[in-house]
CSV table of C-alpha atoms in Angstrom, one decimal:
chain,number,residue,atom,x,y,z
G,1011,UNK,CA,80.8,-50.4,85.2
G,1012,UNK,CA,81.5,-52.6,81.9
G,1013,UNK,CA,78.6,-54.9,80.3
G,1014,UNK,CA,80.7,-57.7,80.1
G,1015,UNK,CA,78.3,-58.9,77.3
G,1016,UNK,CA,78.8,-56.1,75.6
G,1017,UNK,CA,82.8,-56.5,75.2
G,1018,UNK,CA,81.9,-60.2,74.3
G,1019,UNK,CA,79.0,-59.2,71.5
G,1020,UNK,CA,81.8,-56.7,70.1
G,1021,UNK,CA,85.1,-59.0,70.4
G,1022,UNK,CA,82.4,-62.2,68.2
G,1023,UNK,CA,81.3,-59.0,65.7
G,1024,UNK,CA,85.4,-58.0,65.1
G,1025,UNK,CA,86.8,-61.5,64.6
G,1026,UNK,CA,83.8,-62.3,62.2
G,1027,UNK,CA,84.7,-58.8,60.5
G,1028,UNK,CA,88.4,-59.7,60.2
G,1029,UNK,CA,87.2,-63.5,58.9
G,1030,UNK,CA,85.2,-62.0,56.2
G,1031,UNK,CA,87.2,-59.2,55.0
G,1032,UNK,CA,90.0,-61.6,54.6
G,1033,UNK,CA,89.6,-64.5,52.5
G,1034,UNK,CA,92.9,-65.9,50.8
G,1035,UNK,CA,91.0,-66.1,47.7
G,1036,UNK,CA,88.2,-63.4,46.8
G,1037,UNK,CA,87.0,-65.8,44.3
G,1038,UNK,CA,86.4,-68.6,46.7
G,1039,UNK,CA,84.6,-67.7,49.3
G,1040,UNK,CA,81.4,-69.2,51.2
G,1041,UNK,CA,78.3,-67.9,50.5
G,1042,UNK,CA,77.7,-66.6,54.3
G,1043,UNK,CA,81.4,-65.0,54.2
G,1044,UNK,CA,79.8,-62.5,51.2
G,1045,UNK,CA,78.3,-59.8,51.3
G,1046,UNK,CA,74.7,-59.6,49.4
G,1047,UNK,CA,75.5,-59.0,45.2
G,1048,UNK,CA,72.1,-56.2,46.1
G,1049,UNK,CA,69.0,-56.8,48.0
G,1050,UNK,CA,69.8,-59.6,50.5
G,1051,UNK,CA,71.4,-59.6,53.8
G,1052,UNK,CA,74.0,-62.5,54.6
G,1053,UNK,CA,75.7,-62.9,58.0
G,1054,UNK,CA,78.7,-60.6,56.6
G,1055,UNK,CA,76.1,-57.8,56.2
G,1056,UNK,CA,75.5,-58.1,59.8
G,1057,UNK,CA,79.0,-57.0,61.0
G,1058,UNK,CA,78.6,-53.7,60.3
G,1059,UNK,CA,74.8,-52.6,61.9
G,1060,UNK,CA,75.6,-54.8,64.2
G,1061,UNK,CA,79.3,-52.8,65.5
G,1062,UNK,CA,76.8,-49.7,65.3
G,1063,UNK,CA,74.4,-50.8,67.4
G,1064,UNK,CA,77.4,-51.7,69.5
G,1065,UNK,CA,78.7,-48.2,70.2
G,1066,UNK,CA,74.9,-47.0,70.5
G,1067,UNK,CA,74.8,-49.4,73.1
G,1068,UNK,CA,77.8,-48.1,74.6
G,1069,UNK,CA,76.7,-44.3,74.6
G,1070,UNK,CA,74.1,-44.2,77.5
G,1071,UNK,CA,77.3,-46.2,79.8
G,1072,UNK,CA,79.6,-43.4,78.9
G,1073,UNK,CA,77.8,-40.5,79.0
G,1074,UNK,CA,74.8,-41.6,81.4
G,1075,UNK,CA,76.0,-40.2,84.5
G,1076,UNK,CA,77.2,-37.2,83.2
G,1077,UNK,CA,73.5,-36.5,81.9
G,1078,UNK,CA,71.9,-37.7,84.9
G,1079,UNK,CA,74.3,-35.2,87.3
G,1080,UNK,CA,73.5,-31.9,84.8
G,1081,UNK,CA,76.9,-31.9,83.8
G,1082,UNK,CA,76.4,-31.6,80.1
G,1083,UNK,CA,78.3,-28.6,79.2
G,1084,UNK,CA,80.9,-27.1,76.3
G,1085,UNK,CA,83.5,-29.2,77.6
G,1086,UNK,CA,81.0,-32.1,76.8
G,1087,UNK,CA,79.8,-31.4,73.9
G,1088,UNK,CA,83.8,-30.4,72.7
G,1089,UNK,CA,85.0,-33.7,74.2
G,1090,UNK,CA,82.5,-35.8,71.7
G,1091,UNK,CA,83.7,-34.0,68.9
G,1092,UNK,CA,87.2,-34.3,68.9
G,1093,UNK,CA,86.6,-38.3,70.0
G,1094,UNK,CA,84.2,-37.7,66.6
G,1095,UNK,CA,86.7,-36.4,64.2
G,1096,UNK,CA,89.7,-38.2,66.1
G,1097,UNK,CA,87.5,-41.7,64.6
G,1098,UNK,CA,87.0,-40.1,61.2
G,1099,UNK,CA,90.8,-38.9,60.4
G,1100,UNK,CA,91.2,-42.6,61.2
G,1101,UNK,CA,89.5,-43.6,58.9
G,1102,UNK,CA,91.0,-41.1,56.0
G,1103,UNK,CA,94.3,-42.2,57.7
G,1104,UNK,CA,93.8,-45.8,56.6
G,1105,UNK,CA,91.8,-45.3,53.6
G,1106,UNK,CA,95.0,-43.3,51.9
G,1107,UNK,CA,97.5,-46.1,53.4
G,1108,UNK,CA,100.5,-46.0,52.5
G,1109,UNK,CA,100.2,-43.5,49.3
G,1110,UNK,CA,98.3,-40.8,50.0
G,1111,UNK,CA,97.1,-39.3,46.9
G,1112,UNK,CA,94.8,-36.5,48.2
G,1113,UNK,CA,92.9,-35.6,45.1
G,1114,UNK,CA,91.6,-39.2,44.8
G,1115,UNK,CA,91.5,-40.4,48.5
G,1116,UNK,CA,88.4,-42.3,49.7
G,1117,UNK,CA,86.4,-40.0,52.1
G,1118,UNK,CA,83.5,-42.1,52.8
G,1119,UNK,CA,84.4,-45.7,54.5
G,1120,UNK,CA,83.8,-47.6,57.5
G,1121,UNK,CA,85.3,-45.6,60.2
G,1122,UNK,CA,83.9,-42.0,58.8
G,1123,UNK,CA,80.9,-43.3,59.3
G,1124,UNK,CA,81.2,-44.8,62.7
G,1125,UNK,CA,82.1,-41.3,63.7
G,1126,UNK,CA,79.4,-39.6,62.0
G,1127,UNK,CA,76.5,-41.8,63.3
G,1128,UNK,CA,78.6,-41.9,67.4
G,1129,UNK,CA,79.0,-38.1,67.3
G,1130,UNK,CA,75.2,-37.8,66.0
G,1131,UNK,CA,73.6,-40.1,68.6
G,1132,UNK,CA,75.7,-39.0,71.4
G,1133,UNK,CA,74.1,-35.4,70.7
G,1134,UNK,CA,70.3,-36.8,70.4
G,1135,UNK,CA,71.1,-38.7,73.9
G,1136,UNK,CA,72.1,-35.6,75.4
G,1137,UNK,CA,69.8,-33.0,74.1
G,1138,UNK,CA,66.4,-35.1,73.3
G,1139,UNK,CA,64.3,-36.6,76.1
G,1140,UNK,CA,64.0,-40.4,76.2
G,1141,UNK,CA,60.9,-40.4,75.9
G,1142,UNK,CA,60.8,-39.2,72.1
G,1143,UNK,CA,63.8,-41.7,70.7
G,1144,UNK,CA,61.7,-43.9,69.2
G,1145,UNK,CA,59.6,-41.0,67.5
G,1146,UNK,CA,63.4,-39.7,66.1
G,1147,UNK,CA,63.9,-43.2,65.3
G,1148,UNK,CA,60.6,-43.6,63.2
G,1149,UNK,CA,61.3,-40.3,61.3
G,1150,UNK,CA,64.8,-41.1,60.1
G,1151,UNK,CA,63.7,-44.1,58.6
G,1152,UNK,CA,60.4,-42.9,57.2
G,1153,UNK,CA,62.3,-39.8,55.9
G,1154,UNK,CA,64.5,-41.8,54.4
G,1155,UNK,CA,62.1,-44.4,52.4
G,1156,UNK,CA,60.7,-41.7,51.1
G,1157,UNK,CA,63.7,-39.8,50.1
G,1158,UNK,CA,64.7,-43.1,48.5
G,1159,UNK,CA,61.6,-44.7,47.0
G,1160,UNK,CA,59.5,-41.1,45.8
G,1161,UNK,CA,61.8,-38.7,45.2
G,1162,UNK,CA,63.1,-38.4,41.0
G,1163,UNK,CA,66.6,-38.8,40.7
G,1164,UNK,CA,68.1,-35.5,38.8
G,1165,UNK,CA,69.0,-37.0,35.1
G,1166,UNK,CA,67.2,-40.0,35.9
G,1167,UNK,CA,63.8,-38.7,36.1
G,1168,UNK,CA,62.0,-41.6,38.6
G,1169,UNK,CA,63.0,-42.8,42.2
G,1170,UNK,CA,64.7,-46.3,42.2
G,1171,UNK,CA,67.0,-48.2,44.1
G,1172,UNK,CA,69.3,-49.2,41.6
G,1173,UNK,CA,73.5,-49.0,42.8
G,1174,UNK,CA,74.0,-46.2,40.2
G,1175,UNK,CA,71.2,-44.4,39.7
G,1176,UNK,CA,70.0,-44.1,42.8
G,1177,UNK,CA,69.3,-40.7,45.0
G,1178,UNK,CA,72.3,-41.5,47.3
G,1179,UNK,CA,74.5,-42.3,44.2
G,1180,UNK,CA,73.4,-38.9,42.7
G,1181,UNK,CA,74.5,-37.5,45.8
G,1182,UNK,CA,77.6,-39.6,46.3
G,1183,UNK,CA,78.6,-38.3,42.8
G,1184,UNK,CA,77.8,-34.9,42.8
G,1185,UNK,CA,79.3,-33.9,46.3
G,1186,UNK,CA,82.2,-36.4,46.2
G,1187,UNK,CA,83.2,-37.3,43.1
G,1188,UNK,CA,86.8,-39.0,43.3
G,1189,UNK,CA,86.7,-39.6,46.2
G,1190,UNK,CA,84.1,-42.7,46.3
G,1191,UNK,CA,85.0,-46.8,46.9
G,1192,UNK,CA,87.6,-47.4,43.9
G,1193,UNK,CA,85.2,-50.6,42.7
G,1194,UNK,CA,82.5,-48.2,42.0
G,1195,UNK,CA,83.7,-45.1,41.4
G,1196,UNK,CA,80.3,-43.3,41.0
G,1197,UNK,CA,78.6,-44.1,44.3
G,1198,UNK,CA,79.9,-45.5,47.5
G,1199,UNK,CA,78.9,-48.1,50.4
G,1200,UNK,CA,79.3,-45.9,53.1
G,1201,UNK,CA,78.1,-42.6,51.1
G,1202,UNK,CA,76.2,-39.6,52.4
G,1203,UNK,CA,72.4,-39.9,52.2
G,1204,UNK,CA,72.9,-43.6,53.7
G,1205,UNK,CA,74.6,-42.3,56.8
G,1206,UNK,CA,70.9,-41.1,57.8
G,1207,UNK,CA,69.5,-44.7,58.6
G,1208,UNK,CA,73.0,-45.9,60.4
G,1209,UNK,CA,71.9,-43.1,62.5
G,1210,UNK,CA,69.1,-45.1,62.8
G,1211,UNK,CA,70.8,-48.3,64.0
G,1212,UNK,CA,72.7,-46.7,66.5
G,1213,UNK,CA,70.0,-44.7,68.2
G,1214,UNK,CA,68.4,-48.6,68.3
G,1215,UNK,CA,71.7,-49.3,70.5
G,1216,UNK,CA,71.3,-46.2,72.2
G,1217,UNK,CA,68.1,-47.3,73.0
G,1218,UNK,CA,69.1,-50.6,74.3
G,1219,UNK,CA,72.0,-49.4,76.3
G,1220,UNK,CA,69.1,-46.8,78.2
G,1221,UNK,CA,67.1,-50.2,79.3
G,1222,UNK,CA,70.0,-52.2,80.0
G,1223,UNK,CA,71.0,-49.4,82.5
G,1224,UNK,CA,67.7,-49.1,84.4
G,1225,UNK,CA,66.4,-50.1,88.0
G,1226,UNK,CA,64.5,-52.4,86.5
G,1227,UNK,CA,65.0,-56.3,87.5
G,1228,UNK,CA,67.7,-58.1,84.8
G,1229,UNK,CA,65.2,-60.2,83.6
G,1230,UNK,CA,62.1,-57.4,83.3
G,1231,UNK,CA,65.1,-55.7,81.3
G,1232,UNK,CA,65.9,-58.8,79.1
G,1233,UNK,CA,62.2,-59.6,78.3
G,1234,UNK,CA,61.6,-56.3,76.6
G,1235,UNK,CA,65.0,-56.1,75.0
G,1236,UNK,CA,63.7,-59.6,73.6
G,1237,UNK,CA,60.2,-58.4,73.0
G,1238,UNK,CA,61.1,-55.0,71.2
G,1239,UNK,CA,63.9,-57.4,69.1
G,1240,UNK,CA,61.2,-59.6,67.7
G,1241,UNK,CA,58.7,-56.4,66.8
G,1242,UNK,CA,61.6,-54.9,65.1
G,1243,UNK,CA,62.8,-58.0,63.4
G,1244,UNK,CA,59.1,-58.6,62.4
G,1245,UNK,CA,58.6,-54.7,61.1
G,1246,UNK,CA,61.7,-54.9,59.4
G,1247,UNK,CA,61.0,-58.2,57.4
G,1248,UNK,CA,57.7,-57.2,55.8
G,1249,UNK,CA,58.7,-53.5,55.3
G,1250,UNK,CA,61.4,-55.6,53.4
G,1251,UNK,CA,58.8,-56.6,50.6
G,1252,UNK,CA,58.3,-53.2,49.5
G,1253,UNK,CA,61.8,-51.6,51.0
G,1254,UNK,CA,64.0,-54.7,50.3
G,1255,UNK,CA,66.8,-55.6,52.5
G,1256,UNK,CA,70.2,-53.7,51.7
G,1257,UNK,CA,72.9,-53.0,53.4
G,1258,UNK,CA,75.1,-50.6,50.3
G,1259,UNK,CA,71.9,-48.6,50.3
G,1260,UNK,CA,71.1,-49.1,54.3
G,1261,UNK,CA,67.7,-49.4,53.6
G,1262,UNK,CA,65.0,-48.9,56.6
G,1263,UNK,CA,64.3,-52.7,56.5
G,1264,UNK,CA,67.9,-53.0,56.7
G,1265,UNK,CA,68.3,-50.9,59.9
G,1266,UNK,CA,65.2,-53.2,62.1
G,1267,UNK,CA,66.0,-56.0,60.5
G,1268,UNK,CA,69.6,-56.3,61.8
G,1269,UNK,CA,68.5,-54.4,64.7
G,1270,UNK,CA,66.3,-56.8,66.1
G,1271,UNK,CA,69.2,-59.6,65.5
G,1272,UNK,CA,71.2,-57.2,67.4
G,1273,UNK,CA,69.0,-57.1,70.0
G,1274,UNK,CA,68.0,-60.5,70.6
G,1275,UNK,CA,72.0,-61.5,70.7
G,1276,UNK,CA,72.6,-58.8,73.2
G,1277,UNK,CA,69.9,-59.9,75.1
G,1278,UNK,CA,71.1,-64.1,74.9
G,1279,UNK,CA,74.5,-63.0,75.8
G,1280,UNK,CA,73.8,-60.8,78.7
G,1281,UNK,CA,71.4,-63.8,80.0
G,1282,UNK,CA,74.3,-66.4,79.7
G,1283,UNK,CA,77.1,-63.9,81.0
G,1284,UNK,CA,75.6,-61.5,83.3
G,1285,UNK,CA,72.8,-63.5,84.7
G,1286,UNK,CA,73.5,-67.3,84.7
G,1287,UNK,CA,77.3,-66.8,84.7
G,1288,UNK,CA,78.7,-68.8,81.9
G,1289,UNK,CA,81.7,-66.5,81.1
G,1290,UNK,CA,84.5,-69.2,81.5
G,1291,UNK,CA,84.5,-69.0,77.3
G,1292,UNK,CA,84.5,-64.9,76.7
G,1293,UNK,CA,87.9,-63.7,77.9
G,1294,UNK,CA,88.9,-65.1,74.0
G,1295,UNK,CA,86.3,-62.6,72.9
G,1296,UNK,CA,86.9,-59.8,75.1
G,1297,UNK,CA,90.5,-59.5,73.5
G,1298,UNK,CA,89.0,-57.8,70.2
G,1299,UNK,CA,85.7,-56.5,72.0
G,1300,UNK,CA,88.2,-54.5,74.8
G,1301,UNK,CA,90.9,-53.2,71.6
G,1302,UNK,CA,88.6,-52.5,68.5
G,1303,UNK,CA,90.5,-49.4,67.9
G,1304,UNK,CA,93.7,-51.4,67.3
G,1305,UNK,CA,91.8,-54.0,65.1
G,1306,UNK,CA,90.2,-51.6,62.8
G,1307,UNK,CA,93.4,-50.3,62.0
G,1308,UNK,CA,95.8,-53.2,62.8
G,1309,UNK,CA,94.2,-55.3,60.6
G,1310,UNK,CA,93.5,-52.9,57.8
G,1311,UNK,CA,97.4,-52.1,57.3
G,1312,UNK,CA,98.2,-55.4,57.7
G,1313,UNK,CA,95.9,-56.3,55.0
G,1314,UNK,CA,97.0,-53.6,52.9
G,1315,UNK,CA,100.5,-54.5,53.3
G,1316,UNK,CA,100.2,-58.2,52.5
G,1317,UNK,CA,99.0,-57.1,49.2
G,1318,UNK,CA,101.5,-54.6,48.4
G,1319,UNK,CA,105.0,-56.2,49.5
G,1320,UNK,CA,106.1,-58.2,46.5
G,1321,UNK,CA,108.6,-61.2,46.7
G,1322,UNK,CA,110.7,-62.6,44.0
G,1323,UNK,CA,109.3,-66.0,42.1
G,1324,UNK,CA,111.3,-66.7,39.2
G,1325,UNK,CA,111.6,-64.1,37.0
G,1326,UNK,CA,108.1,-62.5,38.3
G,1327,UNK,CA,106.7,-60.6,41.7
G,1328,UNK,CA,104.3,-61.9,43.6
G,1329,UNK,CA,102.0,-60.6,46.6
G,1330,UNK,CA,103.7,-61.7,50.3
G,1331,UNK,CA,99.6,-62.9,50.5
G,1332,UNK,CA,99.4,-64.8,47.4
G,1333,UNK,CA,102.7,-66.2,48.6
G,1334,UNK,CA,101.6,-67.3,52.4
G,1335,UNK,CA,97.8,-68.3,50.8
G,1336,UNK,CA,99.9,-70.9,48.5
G,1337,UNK,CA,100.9,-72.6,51.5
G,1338,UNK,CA,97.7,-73.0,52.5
G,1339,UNK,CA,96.4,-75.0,49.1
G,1340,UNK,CA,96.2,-78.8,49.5
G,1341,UNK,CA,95.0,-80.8,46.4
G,1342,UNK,CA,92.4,-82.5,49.1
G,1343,UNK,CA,91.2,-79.3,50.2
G,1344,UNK,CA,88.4,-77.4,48.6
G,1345,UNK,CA,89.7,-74.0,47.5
G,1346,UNK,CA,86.9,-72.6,49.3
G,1347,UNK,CA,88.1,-74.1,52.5
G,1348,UNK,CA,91.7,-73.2,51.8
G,1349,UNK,CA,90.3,-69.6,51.4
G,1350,UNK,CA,88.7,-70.0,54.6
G,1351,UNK,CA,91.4,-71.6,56.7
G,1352,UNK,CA,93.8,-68.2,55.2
G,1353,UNK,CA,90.7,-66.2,57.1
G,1354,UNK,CA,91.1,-68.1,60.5
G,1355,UNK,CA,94.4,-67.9,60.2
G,1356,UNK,CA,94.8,-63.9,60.0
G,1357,UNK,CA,91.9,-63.6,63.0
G,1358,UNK,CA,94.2,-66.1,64.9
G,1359,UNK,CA,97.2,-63.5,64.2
G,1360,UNK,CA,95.5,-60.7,65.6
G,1361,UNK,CA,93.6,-63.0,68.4
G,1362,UNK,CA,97.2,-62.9,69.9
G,1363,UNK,CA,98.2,-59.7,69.4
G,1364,UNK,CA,95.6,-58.7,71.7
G,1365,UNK,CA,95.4,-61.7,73.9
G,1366,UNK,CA,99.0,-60.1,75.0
G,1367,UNK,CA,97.9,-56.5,75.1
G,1368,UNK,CA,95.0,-57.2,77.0
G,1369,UNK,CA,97.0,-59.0,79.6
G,1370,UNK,CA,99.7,-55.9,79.8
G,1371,UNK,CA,96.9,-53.8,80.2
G,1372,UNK,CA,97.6,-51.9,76.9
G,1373,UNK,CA,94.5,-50.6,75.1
G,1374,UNK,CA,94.0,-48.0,72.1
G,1375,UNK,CA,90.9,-45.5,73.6
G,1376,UNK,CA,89.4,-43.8,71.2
């Protein structure tokens, strides 16, 4: 059986992550439609750990039943890793869109690491008891602070957290150079040593998504969700003083931090939809949150195209976007809310895209 709630928390975190990714104007943008310059988190960090904790959620309602009925086997384990690197040729799919240029194609990216961090926690649910997820939970991130904060960076000389001389940008660089984020090109969002703490956030989902399935009463299950959101919001703020808040670096902060916001929106929304009933408003929602296959990759072409289709002004070329964003500029309007209003405008786009496929039944599985 779908958690309604959970189609509605994913369908709020797509449109947001379609809103933000697609200003008219890059240069005119409000402050909570950013991403932190560094340390910091902003609600546009939050799309991200919050989608992981999504499909940790998500991992105890798929493969729950199988586990419970001893029917892990090869075919399983197979399964999981073809769904695993179906996600991540996705995402090297989209990243090379339309060119392809192999030798300096982005390997990291969102979607590689969305397959990474489902194939690893969909193995620790299988094969690791229950009881010792929070014990894997407090490794990863211990391993990782001190990876990150004692460990001297080769050619460096001294641990820091600094965007290019850091241990993950050493790594990032040595394993995958030319084939990092084009606006750094020596260290990458989404890189290798980070992928251990969004591990991290999705075994928080994964954790979650165990309660939220139990024979315990909806509220008993809401209350700890709650409870357990606060401690890790709580943990994750004052580790923050020593371990500051970043999401490029996914520090441990980072991961309870945004975990307990995760879980104390789970929790609201499966109180308002699941228990008191106030889901006249989330079929608008569950047209992303059912289709986020065909959003991750409908939207990212669609941005990429915008950008690359020219159109004749004069005797120049411009981009079709820069030719559709001029129509939304108004000499009353703020250019931050014309940037803004370009934003809506694409999420609207999509939101009917899907509002149709949803009602003809048509979904992309993953």
């Amino acid at each position: 059986m779908r958690l309604q709630s959970l189609d509605v928390f994913r369908g709020m975190t797509l449109a947001l992550m379609l809103m933000v990714n697609n200003p008219g104007d890059w240069g005119n943008i409000f402050s909570p439609f950013e991403h932190a310059d560094w340390h910091g988190c902003t609600l546009t960090d939050l799309v991200f750990p919050f989608f992981l904790f999504i499909v940790g959620v998500a991992v105890p309602y798929s493969l729950g039943k199988l586990k419970e009925a001893g029917s892990v086997n090869r075919d399983l384990y197979l399964k999981i890793g073809k769904r695993t690197l179906f996600i991540f040729l996705i995402g090297l799919a989209l990243s090379g869109f339309p060119y392809y240029h192999f030798s300096t194609i982005r390997i990291p990216g969102v979607l590689a690491r969305i397959a990474v961090v489902y194939g690893c926690i969909s193995l620790i649910f299988l094969k690791i008891p229950e009881k010792y997820y929070w014990i894997v939970l407090l490794y990863i991130l211990a391993i990782y602070w001190f990876l990150m904060t004692r460990i001297p960076v080769p050619g460096v000389g001294y641990a820091n957290l600094q965007a290019e001389t850091n241990l993950g940008a050493w790594l990032d660089y040595k394993l995958l150079h030319g084939h990092l984020w084009s606006q750094s090109k020596v260290w990458d969002p989404e890189g290798i040593l980070s992928t251990l703490p969004a591990i991290g956030t999705g075994l928080l989902g994964v954790i979650t998504g165990i309660k939220l399935r139990s024979d315990e009463s909806p509220i008993q299950k809401l209350n700890w969700i709650f409870f357990m959101g606060c401690i890790c919001l709580v943990i994750g703020y004052f580790w923050s003083l020593v371990f500051p808040l970043n999401k490029k670096i996914w520090t441990s902060s980072f991961v309870l931090f945004t975990g307990g916001l995760a879980m104390l929106t789970l929790a609201s929304l499966t109180y308002l939809i699941d228990i008191l009933k106030w889901d006249s408003w989330t079929k608008h929602f569950k047209y992303f949150g059912t289709n986020s296959l065909m959003v991750f990759v409908g939207s990212g072409i669609v941005a990429r195209l915008l950008g690359l289709i020219k159109l004749p002004q004069g005797d120049n070329k411009i981009a079709l976007k820069t030719f559709i964003y001029n129509g939304f500029k108004a000499e009353w309007l703020e250019p931050k809310v014309s940037s803004l209003l370009f934003a809506v405008c694409f999420m609207l786009f999509f939101y009917f895209i899907l509002k149709w496929m949803y009602k003809k039944q048509l979904f992309w599985r993953m």
